[in-house]
mmCIF file of C-alpha atoms and ligand atoms in Angstrom:
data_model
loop_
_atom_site.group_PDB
_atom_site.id
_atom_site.type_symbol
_atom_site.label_atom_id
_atom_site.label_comp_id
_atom_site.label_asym_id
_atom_site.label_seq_id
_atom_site.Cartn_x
_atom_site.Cartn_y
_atom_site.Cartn_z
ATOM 1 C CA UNK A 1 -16.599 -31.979 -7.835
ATOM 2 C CA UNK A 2 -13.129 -32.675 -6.487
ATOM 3 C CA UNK A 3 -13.364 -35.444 -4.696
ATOM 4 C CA UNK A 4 -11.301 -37.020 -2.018
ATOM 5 C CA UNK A 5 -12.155 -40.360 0.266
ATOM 6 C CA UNK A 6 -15.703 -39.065 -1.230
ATOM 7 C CA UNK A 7 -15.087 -35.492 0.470
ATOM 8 C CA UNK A 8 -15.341 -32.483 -1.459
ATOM 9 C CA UNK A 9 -12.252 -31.436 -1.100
ATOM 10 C CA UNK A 10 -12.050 -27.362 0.705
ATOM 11 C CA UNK A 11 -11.961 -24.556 -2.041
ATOM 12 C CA UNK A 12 -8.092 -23.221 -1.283
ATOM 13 C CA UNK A 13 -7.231 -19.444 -1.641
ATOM 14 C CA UNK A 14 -4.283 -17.625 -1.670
ATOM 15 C CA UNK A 15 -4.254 -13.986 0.013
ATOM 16 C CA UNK A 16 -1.356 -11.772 0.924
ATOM 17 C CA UNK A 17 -1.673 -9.861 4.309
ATOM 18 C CA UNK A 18 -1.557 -6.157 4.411
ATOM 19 C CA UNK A 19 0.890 -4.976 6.440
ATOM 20 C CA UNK A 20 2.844 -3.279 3.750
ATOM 21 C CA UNK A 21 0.122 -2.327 1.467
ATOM 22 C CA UNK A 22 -0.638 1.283 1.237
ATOM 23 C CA UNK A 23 -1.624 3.817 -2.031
ATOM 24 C CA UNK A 24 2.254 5.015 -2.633
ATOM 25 C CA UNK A 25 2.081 5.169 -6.497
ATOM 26 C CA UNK A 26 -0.341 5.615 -9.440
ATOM 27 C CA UNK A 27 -0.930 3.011 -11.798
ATOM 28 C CA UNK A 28 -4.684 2.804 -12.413
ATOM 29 C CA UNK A 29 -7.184 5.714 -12.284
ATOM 30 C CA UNK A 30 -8.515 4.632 -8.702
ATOM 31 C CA UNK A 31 -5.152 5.488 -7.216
ATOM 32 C CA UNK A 32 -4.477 8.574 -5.733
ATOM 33 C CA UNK A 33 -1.351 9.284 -3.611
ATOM 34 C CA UNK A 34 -2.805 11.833 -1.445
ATOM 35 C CA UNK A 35 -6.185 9.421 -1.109
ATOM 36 C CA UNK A 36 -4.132 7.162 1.394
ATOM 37 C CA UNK A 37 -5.623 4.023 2.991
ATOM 38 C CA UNK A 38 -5.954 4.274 6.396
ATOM 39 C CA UNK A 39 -4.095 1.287 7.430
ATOM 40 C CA UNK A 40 -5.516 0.165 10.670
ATOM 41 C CA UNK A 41 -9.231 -0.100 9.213
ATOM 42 C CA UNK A 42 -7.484 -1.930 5.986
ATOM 43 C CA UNK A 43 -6.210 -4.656 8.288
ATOM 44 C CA UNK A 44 -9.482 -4.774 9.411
ATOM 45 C CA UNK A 45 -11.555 -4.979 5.995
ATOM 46 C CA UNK A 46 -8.529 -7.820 5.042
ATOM 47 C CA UNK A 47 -9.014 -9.669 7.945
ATOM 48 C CA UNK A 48 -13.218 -9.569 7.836
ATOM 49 C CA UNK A 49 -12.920 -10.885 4.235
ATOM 50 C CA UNK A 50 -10.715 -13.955 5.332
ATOM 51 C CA UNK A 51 -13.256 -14.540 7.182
ATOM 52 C CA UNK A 52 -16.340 -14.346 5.061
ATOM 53 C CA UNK A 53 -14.057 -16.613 2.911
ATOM 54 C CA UNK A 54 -13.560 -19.203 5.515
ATOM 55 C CA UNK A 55 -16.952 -19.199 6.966
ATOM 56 C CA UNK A 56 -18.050 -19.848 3.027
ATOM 57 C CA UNK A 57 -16.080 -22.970 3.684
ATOM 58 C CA UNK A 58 -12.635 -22.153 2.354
ATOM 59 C CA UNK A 59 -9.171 -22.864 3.130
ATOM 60 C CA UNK A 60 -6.683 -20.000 3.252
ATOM 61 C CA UNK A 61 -3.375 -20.098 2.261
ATOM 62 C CA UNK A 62 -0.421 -16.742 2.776
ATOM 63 C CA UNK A 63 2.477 -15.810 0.816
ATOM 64 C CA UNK A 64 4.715 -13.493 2.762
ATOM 65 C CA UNK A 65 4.048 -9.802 2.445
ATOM 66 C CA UNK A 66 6.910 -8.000 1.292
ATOM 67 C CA UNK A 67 8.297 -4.244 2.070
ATOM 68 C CA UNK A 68 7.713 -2.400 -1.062
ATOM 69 C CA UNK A 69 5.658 -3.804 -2.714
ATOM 70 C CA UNK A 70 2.534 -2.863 -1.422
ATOM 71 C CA UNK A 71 -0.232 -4.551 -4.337
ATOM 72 C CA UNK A 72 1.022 -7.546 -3.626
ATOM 73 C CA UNK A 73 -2.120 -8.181 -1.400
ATOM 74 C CA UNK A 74 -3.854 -8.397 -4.619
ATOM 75 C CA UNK A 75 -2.914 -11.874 -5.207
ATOM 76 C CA UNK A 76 -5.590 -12.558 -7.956
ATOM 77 C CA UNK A 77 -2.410 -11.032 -9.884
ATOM 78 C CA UNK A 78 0.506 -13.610 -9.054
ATOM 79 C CA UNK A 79 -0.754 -15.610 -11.777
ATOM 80 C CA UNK A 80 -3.452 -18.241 -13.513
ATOM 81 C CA UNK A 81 -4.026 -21.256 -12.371
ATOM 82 C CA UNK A 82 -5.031 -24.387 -14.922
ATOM 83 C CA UNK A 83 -4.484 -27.677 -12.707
ATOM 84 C CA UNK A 84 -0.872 -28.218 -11.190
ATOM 85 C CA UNK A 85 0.540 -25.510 -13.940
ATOM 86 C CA UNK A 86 0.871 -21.948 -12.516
ATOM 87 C CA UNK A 87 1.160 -19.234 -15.389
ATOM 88 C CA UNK A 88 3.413 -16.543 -13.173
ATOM 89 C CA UNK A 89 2.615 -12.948 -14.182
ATOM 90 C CA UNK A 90 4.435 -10.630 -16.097
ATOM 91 C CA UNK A 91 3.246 -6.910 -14.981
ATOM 92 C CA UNK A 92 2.754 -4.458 -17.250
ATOM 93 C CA UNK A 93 4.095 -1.528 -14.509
ATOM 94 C CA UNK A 94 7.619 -1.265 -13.245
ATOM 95 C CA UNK A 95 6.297 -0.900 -9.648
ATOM 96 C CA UNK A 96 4.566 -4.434 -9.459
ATOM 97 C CA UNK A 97 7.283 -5.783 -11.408
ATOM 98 C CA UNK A 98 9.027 -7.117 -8.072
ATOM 99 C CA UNK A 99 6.063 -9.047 -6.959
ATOM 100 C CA UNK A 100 6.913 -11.457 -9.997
ATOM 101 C CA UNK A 101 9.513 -13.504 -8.040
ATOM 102 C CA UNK A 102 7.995 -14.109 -4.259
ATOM 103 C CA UNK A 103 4.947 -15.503 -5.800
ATOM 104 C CA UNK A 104 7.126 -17.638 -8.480
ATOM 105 C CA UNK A 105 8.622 -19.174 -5.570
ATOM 106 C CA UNK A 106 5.229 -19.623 -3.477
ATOM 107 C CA UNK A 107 3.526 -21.142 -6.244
ATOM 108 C CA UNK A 108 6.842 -23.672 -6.798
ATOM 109 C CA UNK A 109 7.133 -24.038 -3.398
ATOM 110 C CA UNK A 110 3.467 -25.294 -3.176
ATOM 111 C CA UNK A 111 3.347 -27.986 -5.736
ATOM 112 C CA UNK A 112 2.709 -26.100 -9.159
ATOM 113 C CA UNK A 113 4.703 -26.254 -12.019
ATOM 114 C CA UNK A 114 5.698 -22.282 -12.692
ATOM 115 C CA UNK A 115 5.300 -21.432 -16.232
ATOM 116 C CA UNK A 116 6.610 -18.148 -17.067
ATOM 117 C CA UNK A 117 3.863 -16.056 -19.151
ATOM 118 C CA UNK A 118 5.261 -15.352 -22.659
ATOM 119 C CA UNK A 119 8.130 -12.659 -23.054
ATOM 120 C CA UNK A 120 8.020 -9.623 -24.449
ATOM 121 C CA UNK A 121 3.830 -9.630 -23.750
ATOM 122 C CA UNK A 122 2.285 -8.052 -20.274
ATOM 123 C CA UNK A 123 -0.006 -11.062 -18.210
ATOM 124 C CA UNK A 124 -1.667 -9.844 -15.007
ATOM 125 C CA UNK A 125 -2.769 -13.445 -14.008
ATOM 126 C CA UNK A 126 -6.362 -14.500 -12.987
ATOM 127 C CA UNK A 127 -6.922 -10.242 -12.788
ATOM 128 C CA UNK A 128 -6.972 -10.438 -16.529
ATOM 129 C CA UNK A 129 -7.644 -14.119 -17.449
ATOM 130 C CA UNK A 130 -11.048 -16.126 -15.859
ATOM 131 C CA UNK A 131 -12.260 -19.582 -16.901
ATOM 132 C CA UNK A 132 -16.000 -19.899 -17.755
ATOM 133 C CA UNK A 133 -16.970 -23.378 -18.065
ATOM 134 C CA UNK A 134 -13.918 -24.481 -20.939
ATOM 135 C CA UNK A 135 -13.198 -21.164 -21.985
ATOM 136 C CA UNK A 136 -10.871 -18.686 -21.003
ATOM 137 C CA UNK A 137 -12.111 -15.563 -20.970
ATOM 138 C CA UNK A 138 -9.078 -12.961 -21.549
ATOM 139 C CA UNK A 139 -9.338 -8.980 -21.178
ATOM 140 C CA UNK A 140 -6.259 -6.917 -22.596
ATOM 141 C CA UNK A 141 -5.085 -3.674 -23.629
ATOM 142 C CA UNK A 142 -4.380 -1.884 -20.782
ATOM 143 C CA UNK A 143 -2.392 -4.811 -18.368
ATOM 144 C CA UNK A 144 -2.407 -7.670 -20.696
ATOM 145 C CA UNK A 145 -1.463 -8.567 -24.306
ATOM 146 C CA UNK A 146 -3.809 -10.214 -26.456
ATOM 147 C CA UNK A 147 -0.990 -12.064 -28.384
ATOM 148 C CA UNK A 148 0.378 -13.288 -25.071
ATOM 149 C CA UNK A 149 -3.030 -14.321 -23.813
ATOM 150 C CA UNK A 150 -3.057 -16.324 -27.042
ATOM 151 C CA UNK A 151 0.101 -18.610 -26.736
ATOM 152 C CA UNK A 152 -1.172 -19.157 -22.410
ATOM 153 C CA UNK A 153 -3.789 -20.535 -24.741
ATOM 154 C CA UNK A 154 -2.105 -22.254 -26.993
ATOM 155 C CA UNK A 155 0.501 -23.794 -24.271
ATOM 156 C CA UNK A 156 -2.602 -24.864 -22.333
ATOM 157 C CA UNK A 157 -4.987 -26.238 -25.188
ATOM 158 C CA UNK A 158 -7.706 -24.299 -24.060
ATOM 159 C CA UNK A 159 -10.358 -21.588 -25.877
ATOM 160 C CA UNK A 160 -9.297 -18.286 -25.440
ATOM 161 C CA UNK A 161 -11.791 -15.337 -25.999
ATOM 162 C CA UNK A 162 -10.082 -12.253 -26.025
ATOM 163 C CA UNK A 163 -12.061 -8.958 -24.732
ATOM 164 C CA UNK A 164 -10.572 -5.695 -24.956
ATOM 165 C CA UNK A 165 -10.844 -3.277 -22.148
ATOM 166 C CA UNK A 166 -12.263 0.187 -22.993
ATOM 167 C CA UNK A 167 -12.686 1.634 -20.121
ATOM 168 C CA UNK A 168 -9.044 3.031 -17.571
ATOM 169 C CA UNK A 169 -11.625 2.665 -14.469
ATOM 170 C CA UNK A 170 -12.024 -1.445 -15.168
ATOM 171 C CA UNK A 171 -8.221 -1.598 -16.490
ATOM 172 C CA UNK A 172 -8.454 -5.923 -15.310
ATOM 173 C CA UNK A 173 -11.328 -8.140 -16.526
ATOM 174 C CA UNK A 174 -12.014 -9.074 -13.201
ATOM 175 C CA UNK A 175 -13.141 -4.957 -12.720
ATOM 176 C CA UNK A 176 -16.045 -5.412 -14.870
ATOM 177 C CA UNK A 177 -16.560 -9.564 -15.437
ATOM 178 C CA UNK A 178 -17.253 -12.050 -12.547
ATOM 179 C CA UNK A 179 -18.014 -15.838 -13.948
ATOM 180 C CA UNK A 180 -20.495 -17.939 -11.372
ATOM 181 C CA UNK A 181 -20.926 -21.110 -12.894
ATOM 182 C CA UNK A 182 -19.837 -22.964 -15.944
ATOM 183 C CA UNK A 183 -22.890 -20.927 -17.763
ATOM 184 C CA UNK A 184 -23.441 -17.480 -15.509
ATOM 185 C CA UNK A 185 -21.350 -14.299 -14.985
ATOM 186 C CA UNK A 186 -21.891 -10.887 -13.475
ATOM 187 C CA UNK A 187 -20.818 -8.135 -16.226
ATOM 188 C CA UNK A 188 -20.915 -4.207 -16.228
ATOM 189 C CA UNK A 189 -20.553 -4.041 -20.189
ATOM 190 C CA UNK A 190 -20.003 -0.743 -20.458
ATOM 191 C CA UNK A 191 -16.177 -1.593 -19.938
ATOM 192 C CA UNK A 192 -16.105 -3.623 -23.469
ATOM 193 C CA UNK A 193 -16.451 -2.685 -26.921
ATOM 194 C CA UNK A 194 -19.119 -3.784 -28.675
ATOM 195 C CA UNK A 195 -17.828 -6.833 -30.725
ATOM 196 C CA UNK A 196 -16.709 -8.213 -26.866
ATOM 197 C CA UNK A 197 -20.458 -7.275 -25.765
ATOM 198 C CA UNK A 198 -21.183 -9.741 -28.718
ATOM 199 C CA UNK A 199 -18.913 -12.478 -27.942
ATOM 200 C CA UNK A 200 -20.527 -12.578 -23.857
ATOM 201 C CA UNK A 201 -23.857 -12.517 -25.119
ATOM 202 C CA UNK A 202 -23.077 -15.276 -27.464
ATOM 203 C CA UNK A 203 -21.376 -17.730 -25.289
ATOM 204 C CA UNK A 204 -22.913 -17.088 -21.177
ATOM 205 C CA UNK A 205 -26.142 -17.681 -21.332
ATOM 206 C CA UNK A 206 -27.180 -16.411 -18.101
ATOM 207 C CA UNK A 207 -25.547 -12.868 -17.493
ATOM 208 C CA UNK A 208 -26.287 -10.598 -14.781
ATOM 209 C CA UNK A 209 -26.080 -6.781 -15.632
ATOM 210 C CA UNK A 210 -24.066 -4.656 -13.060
ATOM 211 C CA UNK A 211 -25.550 -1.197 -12.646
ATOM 212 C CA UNK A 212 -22.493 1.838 -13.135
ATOM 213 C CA UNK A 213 -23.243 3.028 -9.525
ATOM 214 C CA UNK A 214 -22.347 -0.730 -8.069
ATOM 215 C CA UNK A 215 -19.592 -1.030 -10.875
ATOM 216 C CA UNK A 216 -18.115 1.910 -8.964
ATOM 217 C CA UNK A 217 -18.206 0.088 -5.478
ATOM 218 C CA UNK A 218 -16.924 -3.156 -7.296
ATOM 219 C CA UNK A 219 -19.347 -5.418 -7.281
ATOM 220 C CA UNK A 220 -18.538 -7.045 -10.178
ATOM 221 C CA UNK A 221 -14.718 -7.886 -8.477
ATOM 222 C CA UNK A 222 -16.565 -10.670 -6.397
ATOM 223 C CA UNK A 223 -15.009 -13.600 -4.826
ATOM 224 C CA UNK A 224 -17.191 -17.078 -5.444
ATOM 225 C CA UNK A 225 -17.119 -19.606 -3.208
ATOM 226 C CA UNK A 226 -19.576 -22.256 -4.201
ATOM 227 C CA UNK A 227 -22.575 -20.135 -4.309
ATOM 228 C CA UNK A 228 -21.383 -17.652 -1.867
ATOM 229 C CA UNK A 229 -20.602 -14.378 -3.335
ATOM 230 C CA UNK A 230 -18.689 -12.055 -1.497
ATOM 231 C CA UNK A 231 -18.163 -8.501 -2.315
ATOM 232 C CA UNK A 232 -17.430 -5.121 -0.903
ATOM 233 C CA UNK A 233 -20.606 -3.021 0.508
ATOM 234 C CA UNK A 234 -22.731 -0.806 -1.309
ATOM 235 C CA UNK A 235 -23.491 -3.330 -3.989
ATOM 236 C CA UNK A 236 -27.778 -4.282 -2.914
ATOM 237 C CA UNK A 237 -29.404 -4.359 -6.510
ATOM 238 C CA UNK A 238 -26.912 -6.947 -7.783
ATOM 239 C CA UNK A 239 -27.526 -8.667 -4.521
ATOM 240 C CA UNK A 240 -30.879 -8.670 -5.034
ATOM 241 C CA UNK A 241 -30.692 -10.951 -8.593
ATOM 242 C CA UNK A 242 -27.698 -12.833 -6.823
ATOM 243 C CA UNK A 243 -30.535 -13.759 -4.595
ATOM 244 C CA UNK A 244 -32.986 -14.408 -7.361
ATOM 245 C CA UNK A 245 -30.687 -16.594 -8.967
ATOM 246 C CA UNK A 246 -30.021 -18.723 -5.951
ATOM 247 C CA UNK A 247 -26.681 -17.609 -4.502
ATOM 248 C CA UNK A 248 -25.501 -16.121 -1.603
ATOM 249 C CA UNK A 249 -24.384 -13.165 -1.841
ATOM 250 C CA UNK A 250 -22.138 -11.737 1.241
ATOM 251 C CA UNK A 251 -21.406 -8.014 1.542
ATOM 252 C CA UNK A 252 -18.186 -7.385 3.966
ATOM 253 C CA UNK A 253 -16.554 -3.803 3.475
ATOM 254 C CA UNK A 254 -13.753 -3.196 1.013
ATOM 255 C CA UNK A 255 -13.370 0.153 0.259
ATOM 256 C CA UNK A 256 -9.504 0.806 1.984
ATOM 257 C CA UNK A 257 -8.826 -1.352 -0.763
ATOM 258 C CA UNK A 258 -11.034 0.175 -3.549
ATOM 259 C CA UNK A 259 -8.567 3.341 -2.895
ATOM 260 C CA UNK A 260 -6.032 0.728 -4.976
ATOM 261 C CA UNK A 261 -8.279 -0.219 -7.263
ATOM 262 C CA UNK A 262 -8.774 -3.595 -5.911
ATOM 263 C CA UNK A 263 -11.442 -5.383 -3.710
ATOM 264 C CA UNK A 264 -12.713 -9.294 -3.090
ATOM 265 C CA UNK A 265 -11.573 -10.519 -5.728
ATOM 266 C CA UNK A 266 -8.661 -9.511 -6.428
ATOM 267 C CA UNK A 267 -7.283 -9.947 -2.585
ATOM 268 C CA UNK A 268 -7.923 -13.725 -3.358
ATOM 269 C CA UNK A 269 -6.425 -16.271 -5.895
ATOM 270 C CA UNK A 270 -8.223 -19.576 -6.146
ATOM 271 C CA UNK A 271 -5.667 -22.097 -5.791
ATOM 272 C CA UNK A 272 -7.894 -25.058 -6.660
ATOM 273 C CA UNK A 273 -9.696 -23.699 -9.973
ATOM 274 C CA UNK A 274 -12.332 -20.637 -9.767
ATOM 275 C CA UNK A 275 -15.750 -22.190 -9.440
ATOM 276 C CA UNK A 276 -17.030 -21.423 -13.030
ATOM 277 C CA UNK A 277 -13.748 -23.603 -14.434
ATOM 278 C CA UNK A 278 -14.842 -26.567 -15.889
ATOM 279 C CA UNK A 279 -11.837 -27.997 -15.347
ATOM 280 C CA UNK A 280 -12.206 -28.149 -11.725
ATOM 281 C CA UNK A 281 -14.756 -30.682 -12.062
ATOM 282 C CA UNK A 282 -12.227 -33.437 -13.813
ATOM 283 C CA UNK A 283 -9.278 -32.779 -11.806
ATOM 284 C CA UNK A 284 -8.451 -35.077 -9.869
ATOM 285 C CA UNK A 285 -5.482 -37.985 -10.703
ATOM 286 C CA UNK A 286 -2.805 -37.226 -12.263
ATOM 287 C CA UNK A 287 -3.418 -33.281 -12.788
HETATM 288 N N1 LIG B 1 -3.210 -1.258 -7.551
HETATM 289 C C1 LIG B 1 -3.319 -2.530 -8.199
HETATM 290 C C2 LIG B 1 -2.983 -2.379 -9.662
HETATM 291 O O1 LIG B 1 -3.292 -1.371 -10.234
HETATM 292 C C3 LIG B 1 -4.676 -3.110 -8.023
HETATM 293 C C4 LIG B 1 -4.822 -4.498 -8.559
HETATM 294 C C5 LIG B 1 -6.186 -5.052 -8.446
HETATM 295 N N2 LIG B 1 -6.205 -6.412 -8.866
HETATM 296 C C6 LIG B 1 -7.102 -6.944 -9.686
HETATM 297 N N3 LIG B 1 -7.042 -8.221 -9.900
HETATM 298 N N4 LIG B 1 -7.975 -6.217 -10.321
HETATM 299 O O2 LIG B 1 -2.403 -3.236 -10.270
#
């Protein structure tokens, strides 16, 4: 545990509020233009996950919405966090391309060190790259680039396990993987191929199987907050073995946001590590 004055120090989060954020373009097969969000009851759903988050004990930080750019409330895409370095996301789509530079300068502005990712290689940030215990987990094809998940790697000295993304309904790992713990994740492996089936099985030893119907609603985009889980509604089987395993699970509803292809998890970065990062336990001193 982070500790400071022997306090646990708060998880910290970064969200984006939603006053710009509608479905104006189609970049991923949950989008539909004339599907629109109804904006008043996504303010709402925003503002009831803030504060499942802070009643699970963490700390919220904003970065300033901005006019046009309305995924930028999915800040689990500004970037990946490993310590005080920020890796700031290159998107693969024109449209989210202009997110790239507000959250360069929040992250700078708040005491990282901004690293771009790699040119010439798409990186959606923690959407497409999740530590489990010292590994980084890395899904690609569709936003990211397995040769530019490498060098993040590389640059970082850390494991990378790359996992291509089958499936244009769970386009981001964090669609269709949620790590817990250093040794637990939820999964819906339907969206990998076979030999990335392998490689989960091989290295989480506990894994908790998604159902398609709750893949659907998300459930497997949850945000972790020591051993609260939060997701959208409509997700009560994997509650259920979230129970059984000894968490918390917390269902608040998401589904304005599902109409983007997005829900808990990506609406939240972890600023401080995710919970399953090993690395969260050592840092401390001189990060
Ligand atoms: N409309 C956004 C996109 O397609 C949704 C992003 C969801 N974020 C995530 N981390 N999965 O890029």
């Amino acid at each position: 545990m982070a500790r400071l004055g022997g306090m646990a120090a708060a998880p910290r989060i970064l969200m984006c509020p939603p006053d710009y954020y509608g479905v104006y373009y189609v970049i991923n097969p949950w989008m539909d233009v004339a599907r629109q969000a109804d904006h008043a009851a996504a303010v709402d759903q925003w503002r009831r996950l803030c504060e499942a988050l802070t009643a699970a004990g963490a700390e919220i930080s904003l970065v300033g919405p901005v006019e046009g750019l309305p995924d930028m409330v999915f800040t689990a895409n500004a970037g990946l966090i490993y310590r005080k370095r920020a890796i700031v996301s290159r998107f693969r789509h024109s449209q989210r391309q202009g997110e790239e530079e507000h959250f360069r300068r929040w992250l700078s502005e708040h005491g990282f060190e901004t690293i771009d990712a790699p040119a010439g290689h798409a990186f959606e940030g923690a959407g497409d790259a999740l530590f489990c215990g010292d590994t980084l987990y890395a899904g690609y094809r569709q936003r990211s680039d397995a040769i530019g998940h490498q060098q993040i790697g590389a640059r970082l000295g850390v494991r990378v396990l790359p996992l291509e993304l089958v499936s244009a309904h769970y386009y981001h790992l964090d669609t269709c993987f949620c790590p817990l713990s250093a040794d637990a994740a939820i999964w819906f492996s339907p969206a990998f191929d076979e030999y990335g089936q392998r490689v989960i099985r091989a290295n989480i030893p506990r894994l908790i199987d998604v159902e398609e119907a709750e893949a659907q609603c998300f459930a497997c985009n949850a945000a972790v907050v020591g051993r609260t889980v939060i997701t959208n509604t409509g997700c009560p089987r994997l509650h259920e073995q979230l129970r059984e395993a000894g968490y918390a699970p917390v269902e608040t509803p998401l589904n304005e946001f599902v109409k983007a292809g997005g829900s808990a998890k990506c609406l939240t970065l972890r600023l401080d590590g995710e919970e399953a990062a090993a690395w969260r336990e050592q840092a401390g001193v001189g990060d």
